[in-house]
Short mmCIF file of C-alpha atoms in Angstrom, two decimals:
data_model
loop_
_atom_site.label_atom_id
_atom_site.label_comp_id
_atom_site.label_asym_id
_atom_site.label_seq_id
_atom_site.Cartn_x
_atom_site.Cartn_y
_atom_site.Cartn_z
CA MET G 10 -34.34 59.06 -32.82
CA THR G 11 -34.33 60.59 -36.42
CA ASN G 12 -31.19 61.86 -38.56
CA PRO G 13 -32.03 63.63 -42.02
CA GLU G 14 -29.29 62.34 -43.38
CA PHE G 15 -30.60 58.86 -44.19
CA GLY G 16 -34.39 57.69 -44.60
CA ASP G 17 -34.39 54.42 -42.98
CA VAL G 18 -32.08 52.62 -40.33
CA ARG G 19 -32.24 49.71 -41.94
CA SER G 20 -30.38 51.47 -45.02
CA LEU G 21 -27.36 50.79 -43.51
CA GLU G 22 -26.86 47.07 -43.03
CA GLY G 23 -24.16 45.51 -44.25
CA VAL G 24 -20.36 46.07 -45.07
CA ALA G 25 -19.49 49.26 -47.26
CA PRO G 26 -15.61 49.04 -48.73
CA THR G 27 -12.58 50.23 -46.72
CA LYS G 28 -11.79 53.65 -47.93
CA HIS G 29 -8.73 54.02 -45.52
CA PRO G 30 -6.52 50.93 -44.95
CA CYS G 31 -4.86 50.90 -41.88
CA LEU G 32 -2.83 48.41 -39.22
CA PRO G 33 -4.61 45.81 -37.58
CA ILE G 34 -5.64 47.15 -33.83
CA ILE G 35 -4.77 44.99 -31.20
CA ALA G 36 -6.68 45.19 -28.04
CA VAL G 37 -7.62 44.48 -24.88
CA SER G 38 -11.09 44.66 -23.21
CA THR G 39 -10.94 45.37 -19.55
CA THR G 40 -14.57 45.34 -19.05
CA SER G 41 -16.91 42.35 -19.91
CA GLY G 42 -19.45 43.90 -22.10
CA THR G 43 -19.79 43.69 -25.98
CA ALA G 44 -16.57 45.18 -26.71
CA ALA G 45 -18.31 48.12 -28.82
CA GLU G 46 -15.35 50.49 -27.88
CA VAL G 47 -13.06 48.85 -29.91
CA THR G 48 -14.72 47.94 -33.06
CA ILE G 49 -16.34 49.62 -36.13
CA ASN G 50 -19.32 47.62 -36.11
CA TYR G 51 -22.39 47.76 -34.37
CA VAL G 52 -25.25 46.29 -33.72
CA ILE G 53 -29.05 47.16 -34.22
CA THR G 54 -32.20 46.10 -33.05
CA ASP G 55 -35.29 46.53 -35.31
CA VAL G 56 -38.55 45.50 -32.62
CA GLU G 57 -40.31 46.63 -35.58
CA LYS G 58 -39.30 43.58 -37.02
CA ASN G 59 -38.14 41.54 -34.60
CA ARG G 60 -34.19 41.35 -35.67
CA LYS G 61 -30.99 42.52 -35.34
CA PHE G 62 -28.67 43.54 -37.52
CA VAL G 63 -24.75 44.06 -37.92
CA CYS G 64 -23.50 47.18 -40.12
CA VAL G 65 -20.06 48.15 -40.32
CA ASP G 66 -19.03 51.80 -40.24
CA PRO G 67 -18.16 53.00 -43.78
CA HIS G 68 -15.84 55.45 -42.90
CA ASP G 69 -13.98 53.59 -40.85
#
C-alpha cells in the first residue's frame, strides 16, 4: 500500500504538537483488545527492520 503524500511510513514515527487541545475523553472499551478505536495513537509494524513503533496523529 502506498500513499503519495509521504515517501516513507517511518517518517510518521513520533509525536507532533497538539494543534487543537480539547477536554479529556473518558471511554470504556466494551471489547478486549488494543482499544485502537478510542485513541489517536497507533502502532506500525516494520517487518523489514523487525520492530514496531508508536505514532500519534498530528491532526488530533
